[in-house]
Tab-separated table of C-alpha atoms in Angstrom:
chain	number	residue	atom	x	y	z
K	1	MET	CA	0.000	0.000	0.000
K	2	LEU	CA	1.290	3.433	-0.925
K	3	LEU	CA	2.038	5.825	1.891
K	4	THR	CA	-0.274	8.811	2.248
K	5	ASN	CA	1.153	12.297	1.875
K	6	LEU	CA	1.168	12.672	5.665
K	7	SER	CA	3.270	9.550	6.115
K	8	GLN	CA	5.606	10.484	3.273
K	9	VAL	CA	6.466	13.730	5.059
K	10	LEU	CA	7.297	11.732	8.185
K	11	THR	CA	9.582	9.326	6.300
K	12	ARG	CA	11.627	12.310	5.120
K	13	ASN	CA	12.630	12.759	8.766
K	14	ASP	CA	13.787	9.304	9.859
K	15	ASP	CA	16.208	10.776	12.391
K	16	LEU	CA	13.196	11.852	14.478
K	17	LEU	CA	11.456	8.484	14.358
K	18	HIS	CA	13.764	6.325	16.462
K	19	ALA	CA	12.212	5.423	19.818
K	20	SER	CA	11.797	2.587	22.270
K	21	SER	CA	8.023	3.022	22.560
K	22	THR	CA	5.998	4.828	19.899
K	23	LEU	CA	2.358	5.883	20.150
K	24	LEU	CA	0.601	6.532	16.829
K	25	VAL	CA	-2.502	8.672	17.341
K	26	ASN	CA	-5.282	8.738	14.731
K	27	MET	CA	-2.836	8.009	11.942
K	28	PRO	CA	-3.741	7.370	8.284
K	29	GLN	CA	-4.660	3.917	7.074
K	30	ASP	CA	-1.415	2.997	5.347
K	31	ASN	CA	1.777	1.062	6.050
K	32	PHE	CA	3.723	3.775	7.849
K	33	ALA	CA	4.044	1.492	10.890
K	34	ASP	CA	6.038	-0.983	8.787
K	35	HIS	CA	8.494	1.796	8.036
K	36	LEU	CA	8.830	2.542	11.755
K	37	LYS	CA	9.428	-1.120	12.538
K	38	GLN	CA	12.203	-1.303	9.963
K	39	LEU	CA	13.893	1.701	11.561
K	40	SER	CA	13.719	0.284	15.105
K	41	GLN	CA	13.190	-3.478	15.173
K	42	ASN	CA	12.905	-3.556	18.966
K	43	SER	CA	10.549	-0.603	19.280
K	44	ASP	CA	7.106	-1.110	20.788
K	45	ILE	CA	4.373	0.385	18.632
K	46	THR	CA	0.857	1.233	19.794
K	47	PHE	CA	-1.998	2.600	17.701
K	48	PHE	CA	-4.556	4.783	19.454
K	49	ASP	CA	-7.607	5.547	17.334
K	50	THR	CA	-10.840	7.306	18.154
K	51	GLN	CA	-12.301	6.274	14.775
K	52	TYR	CA	-13.456	2.676	14.476
K	53	ASP	CA	-12.631	2.251	10.772
K	54	ALA	CA	-9.014	3.224	11.430
K	55	HIS	CA	-8.905	0.912	14.433
K	56	LEU	CA	-10.070	-2.033	12.328
K	57	PHE	CA	-7.310	-1.325	9.818
K	58	HIS	CA	-4.573	-0.919	12.419
K	59	GLN	CA	-5.544	-4.145	14.151
K	60	SER	CA	-4.012	-5.994	11.197
K	61	PHE	CA	-0.465	-5.055	12.265
K	62	SER	CA	0.418	-8.134	14.303
K	63	TYR	CA	3.482	-6.581	15.929
K	64	ALA	CA	1.581	-3.566	17.312
K	65	ASN	CA	-1.033	-2.915	19.976
K	66	ALA	CA	-4.283	-1.322	18.779
K	67	VAL	CA	-6.482	0.699	21.140
K	68	PHE	CA	-9.920	2.109	20.297
K	69	SER	CA	-11.278	4.325	23.037
K	70	SER	CA	-12.413	7.808	23.974
K	71	CYS	CA	-9.597	7.983	26.512
K	72	TYR	CA	-6.054	6.620	26.296
K	73	LYS	CA	-4.208	5.569	29.444
K	74	SER	CA	-1.088	3.456	29.742
K	75	GLU	CA	1.248	2.565	32.561
K	76	HIS	CA	3.885	1.931	29.907
K	77	LEU	CA	5.287	5.370	29.025
K	78	HIS	CA	5.974	6.421	25.434
K	79	ASP	CA	9.024	8.386	24.341
K	80	LEU	CA	7.612	9.226	20.897
K	81	VAL	CA	4.108	10.318	19.900
K	82	ILE	CA	3.155	10.818	16.267
K	83	MET	CA	-0.306	12.236	15.698
K	84	THR	CA	-2.318	13.741	12.893
K	85	PHE	CA	-3.740	17.197	13.422
K	86	PRO	CA	-7.375	16.484	14.374
K	87	LYS	CA	-10.263	17.450	12.131
K	88	SER	CA	-11.650	19.540	14.991
K	89	LYS	CA	-9.356	22.124	16.557
K	90	ALA	CA	-11.219	21.688	19.845
K	91	GLU	CA	-9.963	18.101	19.905
K	92	LEU	CA	-6.287	19.075	19.825
K	93	ASN	CA	-5.757	20.161	23.435
K	94	PHE	CA	-8.075	17.397	24.597
K	95	ILE	CA	-5.783	14.784	23.048
K	96	LEU	CA	-2.585	16.429	24.291
K	97	ALA	CA	-3.938	16.684	27.839
K	98	MET	CA	-5.061	13.065	27.695
K	99	LEU	CA	-1.664	11.824	26.525
K	100	SER	CA	0.416	13.850	28.958
K	101	GLU	CA	0.313	11.188	31.669
K	102	SER	CA	1.507	8.477	29.285
K	103	LEU	CA	4.727	10.178	28.149
K	104	THR	CA	8.314	10.090	29.366
K	105	GLU	CA	9.798	13.384	30.528
K	106	ASP	CA	11.811	13.744	27.318
K	107	ALA	CA	9.120	12.468	24.952
K	108	ARG	CA	9.098	13.860	21.433
K	109	ILE	CA	5.686	14.787	19.980
K	110	LEU	CA	5.356	15.025	16.204
K	111	VAL	CA	2.199	16.530	14.721
K	112	VAL	CA	1.544	16.191	10.998
K	113	GLY	CA	-1.322	17.579	8.956
K	114	GLU	CA	-2.399	18.926	5.605
K	115	ASN	CA	-1.787	22.632	5.067
K	116	LYS	CA	-5.530	23.310	4.908
K	117	SER	CA	-6.308	21.313	8.070
K	118	GLY	CA	-5.547	24.239	10.384
K	119	ILE	CA	-2.169	22.924	11.513
K	120	LYS	CA	-0.550	26.272	10.765
K	121	SER	CA	-2.186	27.562	13.947
K	122	LEU	CA	-0.679	24.785	16.102
K	123	HIS	CA	1.510	27.197	18.106
K	124	LYS	CA	-1.402	29.500	18.931
K	125	LEU	CA	-3.847	26.699	19.709
K	126	THR	CA	-1.492	25.026	22.190
K	127	GLN	CA	0.033	28.116	23.779
K	128	SER	CA	-1.168	27.128	27.263
K	129	TYR	CA	0.157	23.575	26.889
K	130	HIS	CA	3.438	23.581	25.014
K	131	GLN	CA	7.040	24.160	26.043
K	132	PHE	CA	7.944	24.714	22.402
K	133	VAL	CA	6.540	24.202	18.912
K	134	GLU	CA	8.869	24.039	15.911
K	135	LYS	CA	8.135	23.502	12.239
K	136	ILE	CA	10.291	20.632	10.969
K	137	ASP	CA	9.250	20.076	7.369
K	138	ALA	CA	6.836	21.073	4.617
K	139	ALA	CA	6.156	18.853	1.616
K	140	ARG	CA	3.290	17.349	-0.391
K	141	HIS	CA	0.920	20.073	0.842
K	142	CYS	CA	1.569	18.947	4.430
K	143	LEU	CA	3.376	20.315	7.468
K	144	LEU	CA	5.311	18.529	10.198
K	145	PHE	CA	5.853	20.059	13.641
K	146	GLU	CA	7.731	18.902	16.711
K	147	MET	CA	6.549	19.996	20.125
K	148	ALA	CA	6.859	19.284	23.831
K	149	ILE	CA	4.158	19.903	26.424
K	150	THR	CA	4.302	21.149	29.994
K	151	THR	CA	3.296	19.193	33.075
K	152	LEU	CA	-0.483	19.306	33.150
K	153	PRO	CA	-3.101	18.665	35.819
K	154	LYS	CA	-4.333	15.088	36.107
K	155	PHE	CA	-6.557	14.290	33.134
K	156	THR	CA	-10.185	13.457	33.913
K	157	LEU	CA	-12.558	12.746	31.035
K	158	GLU	CA	-15.498	14.216	32.963
K	159	ASP	CA	-13.847	17.645	32.879
K	160	TRP	CA	-14.031	17.775	29.085
K	161	TYR	CA	-17.748	17.249	28.539
K	162	LYS	CA	-19.635	20.318	27.412
K	163	THR	CA	-23.317	20.252	28.370
K	164	TYR	CA	-26.292	22.245	27.150
K	165	HIS	CA	-30.071	21.986	27.277
K	166	ILE	CA	-32.625	21.827	24.490
K	167	THR	CA	-36.426	21.723	24.485
K	168	ILE	CA	-38.119	20.054	21.530
K	169	ASN	CA	-41.883	19.612	21.374
K	170	ASN	CA	-42.105	20.158	25.146
K	171	GLN	CA	-39.405	17.539	25.798
K	172	SER	CA	-36.440	18.912	27.770
K	173	CYS	CA	-33.136	17.156	27.094
K	174	THR	CA	-29.621	17.628	28.462
K	175	ILE	CA	-26.838	16.991	25.951
K	176	ALA	CA	-23.194	16.221	26.783
K	177	ALA	CA	-20.446	16.201	24.164
K	178	LEU	CA	-16.689	15.804	24.127
K	179	PRO	CA	-14.457	17.991	21.917
K	180	GLY	CA	-14.758	17.179	18.228
K	181	VAL	CA	-18.175	15.550	18.509
K	182	PHE	CA	-20.867	16.749	16.102
K	183	SER	CA	-23.191	19.305	17.711
K	184	GLN	CA	-20.875	19.885	20.662
K	185	ASN	CA	-21.847	23.540	20.810
K	186	GLY	CA	-25.569	23.207	20.220
K	187	LEU	CA	-28.291	21.618	18.154
K	188	ASP	CA	-27.485	21.570	14.432
K	189	LYS	CA	-29.910	22.756	11.746
K	190	GLY	CA	-30.433	19.334	10.190
K	191	THR	CA	-31.517	17.737	13.457
K	192	LYS	CA	-33.793	20.693	14.204
K	193	VAL	CA	-35.555	20.077	10.891
K	194	LEU	CA	-35.690	16.316	11.524
K	195	PHE	CA	-37.499	16.839	14.837
K	196	ASN	CA	-40.438	18.310	12.908
K	197	TYR	CA	-40.998	15.065	10.996
K	198	LEU	CA	-40.065	12.204	13.298
K	199	PRO	CA	-42.605	9.368	13.476
K	200	SER	CA	-44.795	9.459	16.576
K	201	ASN	CA	-45.827	6.692	18.954
K	202	LEU	CA	-42.786	4.540	18.219
K	203	SER	CA	-42.453	1.086	19.697
K	204	GLY	CA	-39.966	-1.768	19.556
K	205	GLN	CA	-36.292	-1.586	18.616
K	206	VAL	CA	-35.024	1.815	17.425
K	207	LEU	CA	-31.580	2.521	15.940
K	208	ASP	CA	-30.042	6.005	15.952
K	209	PHE	CA	-27.301	5.647	13.333
K	210	GLY	CA	-24.455	8.177	13.437
K	211	THR	CA	-25.693	9.192	16.852
K	212	GLY	CA	-23.066	11.822	17.647
K	213	ALA	CA	-23.806	13.077	21.149
K	214	GLY	CA	-27.045	11.075	21.268
K	215	VAL	CA	-29.407	13.996	20.633
K	216	ILE	CA	-31.908	12.119	18.440
K	217	ALA	CA	-31.903	8.980	20.606
K	218	THR	CA	-32.469	11.016	23.744
K	219	TYR	CA	-35.449	12.851	22.304
K	220	LEU	CA	-36.938	9.600	20.994
K	221	GLY	CA	-36.372	7.858	24.306
K	222	LYS	CA	-38.068	10.591	26.312
K	223	SER	CA	-40.959	10.845	23.839
K	224	ASN	CA	-41.455	7.087	23.515
K	225	PRO	CA	-40.676	5.456	26.872
K	226	ASN	CA	-41.421	1.922	25.650
K	227	ILE	CA	-38.789	1.755	22.891
K	228	ALA	CA	-35.420	0.004	23.179
K	229	LEU	CA	-32.623	2.271	21.941
K	230	THR	CA	-29.479	1.340	20.024
K	231	LEU	CA	-26.962	4.091	19.259
K	232	ALA	CA	-24.259	3.540	16.626
K	233	ASP	CA	-21.300	5.660	15.566
K	234	VAL	CA	-17.797	5.341	14.127
K	235	SER	CA	-16.350	7.677	16.778
K	236	ALA	CA	-15.356	6.621	20.285
K	237	LEU	CA	-15.707	10.238	21.403
K	238	ALA	CA	-19.261	10.322	20.066
K	239	LEU	CA	-20.199	7.054	21.765
K	240	ALA	CA	-18.813	8.254	25.098
K	241	SER	CA	-20.783	11.483	24.682
K	242	ALA	CA	-23.968	9.629	23.766
K	243	GLU	CA	-23.608	7.354	26.787
K	244	LYS	CA	-23.184	10.397	29.029
K	245	THR	CA	-26.195	12.098	27.432
K	246	LEU	CA	-28.402	9.070	27.998
K	247	SER	CA	-27.344	8.908	31.639
K	248	LEU	CA	-28.074	12.599	32.228
K	249	ASN	CA	-31.597	12.049	30.902
K	250	GLY	CA	-32.320	8.884	32.868
K	251	LEU	CA	-32.209	6.692	29.751
K	252	THR	CA	-30.362	3.546	28.750
K	253	GLY	CA	-29.377	2.134	25.380
K	254	LYS	CA	-27.017	-0.200	23.602
K	255	LEU	CA	-23.965	1.526	22.108
K	256	ILE	CA	-22.246	0.108	19.019
K	257	ALA	CA	-18.957	1.130	17.417
K	258	THR	CA	-19.286	0.515	13.694
K	259	ASP	CA	-17.697	1.398	10.367
K	260	SER	CA	-20.850	2.061	8.364
K	261	LEU	CA	-22.806	-1.216	8.811
K	262	SER	CA	-19.840	-3.420	9.767
K	263	ALA	CA	-21.078	-4.071	13.324
K	264	ILE	CA	-24.831	-3.802	12.724
K	265	SER	CA	-26.429	-7.245	12.973
K	266	SER	CA	-29.881	-6.843	14.559
K	267	GLN	CA	-33.288	-6.115	13.035
K	268	TYR	CA	-34.958	-2.828	13.963
K	269	ASP	CA	-38.499	-1.536	13.881
K	270	HIS	CA	-37.308	1.981	13.161
K	271	VAL	CA	-34.019	3.551	12.066
K	272	VAL	CA	-33.487	7.301	12.347
K	273	THR	CA	-30.381	9.135	11.161
K	274	ASN	CA	-28.806	12.483	10.435
K	275	PRO	CA	-25.793	10.941	8.685
K	276	PRO	CA	-22.479	12.782	8.519
K	277	PHE	CA	-21.026	13.587	5.124
K	278	HIS	CA	-17.790	15.331	6.080
K	279	GLN	CA	-14.520	13.593	6.826
K	280	GLY	CA	-11.989	16.116	8.071
K	281	THR	CA	-11.947	19.038	5.635
K	282	LYS	CA	-13.261	16.898	2.759
K	283	THR	CA	-16.789	16.083	1.680
K	284	HIS	CA	-17.191	12.327	1.964
K	285	TYR	CA	-20.281	10.387	0.944
K	286	ALA	CA	-19.146	6.746	0.771
K	287	ALA	CA	-20.037	5.677	4.326
K	288	THR	CA	-23.546	7.148	4.139
K	289	GLU	CA	-24.179	5.720	0.666
K	290	THR	CA	-23.078	2.279	1.886
K	291	PHE	CA	-25.393	2.670	4.866
K	292	LEU	CA	-28.391	3.660	2.734
K	293	ALA	CA	-27.765	0.799	0.302
K	294	GLY	CA	-27.606	-1.806	3.052
K	295	ILE	CA	-29.699	-0.704	6.022
K	296	ASN	CA	-32.884	-2.293	4.599
K	297	ARG	CA	-31.467	-5.687	5.578
K	298	HIS	CA	-31.680	-4.546	9.206
K	299	ILE	CA	-35.210	-3.143	9.165
K	300	LYS	CA	-38.183	-5.360	9.943
K	301	PRO	CA	-40.826	-5.819	7.188
K	302	GLU	CA	-43.195	-3.257	8.719
K	303	GLY	CA	-40.378	-0.989	9.883
K	304	SER	CA	-39.263	2.421	8.645
K	305	LEU	CA	-36.200	4.536	7.918
K	306	THR	CA	-36.224	8.306	8.510
K	307	VAL	CA	-33.300	10.343	7.128
K	308	VAL	CA	-32.471	14.042	7.136
K	309	ALA	CA	-29.803	15.310	4.754
K	310	ASN	CA	-28.662	18.420	2.964
K	311	SER	CA	-31.011	18.832	0.032
K	312	PHE	CA	-28.173	18.871	-2.514
K	313	LEU	CA	-27.148	15.320	-1.597
K	314	LYS	CA	-28.583	12.780	-4.057
K	315	TYR	CA	-29.618	10.155	-1.530
K	316	GLN	CA	-33.176	9.579	-2.734
K	317	PRO	CA	-32.188	7.495	-5.831
K	318	ILE	CA	-30.077	5.226	-3.611
K	319	MET	CA	-32.969	4.723	-1.219
K	320	GLU	CA	-35.396	4.023	-4.074
K	321	LYS	CA	-33.242	1.089	-5.201
K	322	CYS	CA	-33.506	-0.486	-1.756
K	323	PHE	CA	-37.008	0.411	-0.550
K	324	MET	CA	-40.419	0.029	-2.195
K	325	ASN	CA	-41.789	3.284	-0.783
K	326	VAL	CA	-39.659	6.417	-0.450
K	327	SER	CA	-41.270	9.783	0.236
K	328	VAL	CA	-40.196	13.311	1.082
K	329	LEU	CA	-41.684	14.342	4.417
K	330	GLY	CA	-40.521	17.935	4.246
K	331	ILE	CA	-37.940	20.438	3.045
K	332	GLN	CA	-36.747	23.238	5.310
K	333	GLN	CA	-33.655	25.457	5.549
K	334	GLY	CA	-31.770	23.507	2.897
K	335	PHE	CA	-32.505	20.090	4.426
K	336	THR	CA	-34.779	17.314	3.202
K	337	VAL	CA	-36.373	14.652	5.404
K	338	TYR	CA	-37.052	11.295	3.754
K	339	SER	CA	-39.104	8.314	4.866
K	340	ALA	CA	-38.544	4.813	3.465
K	341	ARG	CA	-40.498	1.619	3.980
K	342	GLY	CA	-40.687	-1.850	2.488
K	343	LYS	CA	-37.644	-3.746	1.245
K	344	SER	CA	-37.306	-3.611	-2.536
K	345	ARG	CA	-37.102	-6.923	-4.378
K	346	LEU	CA	-34.238	-5.471	-6.407
K	347	SER	CA	-32.129	-5.221	-3.248
K	348	SER	CA	-32.701	-8.816	-2.132
C-alpha cells in the first residue's frame, strides 16, 4: 500500500522516528508502521484511534497494539508520539492533555497535517500547553511540527464534557459532548428540521445511526418510553458522549462502534439518522451511501427509515433502489427529510 502524503512527510525525517516506545494517534490507514518497525526493530508500537474504521485497519499489524477508546491511558510510558492534526481544533488540546500522563519526561511529539487542516495555527492553539513548537518540514501540501508539552493537571474525562439543554416539542433534554463531537456547541440545523418530521408513537427496537452526542436517541427515548434504543457511531468520542447524554436524561441504550454497517447485525423496527457527510476538511459520501444501500437488511418488514440530509445530496435514488416506498416528508432550511419503507425486491 502506498504511503499517504502525511506519512511520506514523516519518512523524510527518519532521524526523528527512532524510539523505544511509539504511540501513533489517529494516523492514516497505510503502512507507515512498517516503516517505523524497519527503523527500530525492537521498538514497541501502539496505535490509538478514536475512529473505528481506522482501528479495524490498524488491528491488522500483528506486531503492534491497537487501542480504540475515547480515553487513552497506559502505565507503559511512550518516548515518541506521532499524531495527525485532528479534524476539529477543539480536539487538539483534549488529546494532548489526555496523553500527557503516558509520556516520558523527554518524549518527542510530532504533529503532521495537511496545510488546509488548520495545523498552521498549532503554536497559537497550544500556547497554554506547550514548552515549544517548531516547524520541521513542509512537503506534499503537508506540514510537520515537533513539540513538547508542559506538566499538566491530572486528566479526567469528565472535565471535558460540554453540556447544554434543548427543548423540543415540550421535551427537555440535556446533551453532553466531548471535543470534536458533532453538535458539541448546540443543536445543528439538520436535526432541528428532523425533529419536525419524526414518526410518533414509536415502539420496539429503534436505531439512531451516526448518533453523535445522542441527541436524536435522547429525544426519541423521552418521547417514547417503551422503545429500546441502540446508538451507533464510528467515533469513540461520540459514543462516550452519547452514553453520558443518555445517563443525564435517565435513559439507557445499547452503544455500538461501527464502520458504516460493519457491526450492525440486529433487526430494527425503526431507524433514524442524520448521517455525517464530512470527513476532516473533505466532503465524503461513501459511508452514508453504503449505509443507505444496506440498512434495509436490518429493518423489519413493517419498519421504517427516517433520514435528514442536505437537500443537494442525491440520496433519494439510492434509497429508491432499496425500498419500495420512499417519500419526502418535508424540506426546510436547505434540508430534506425522507421516509422509506418496504424492502425492494431489487435489493434482495
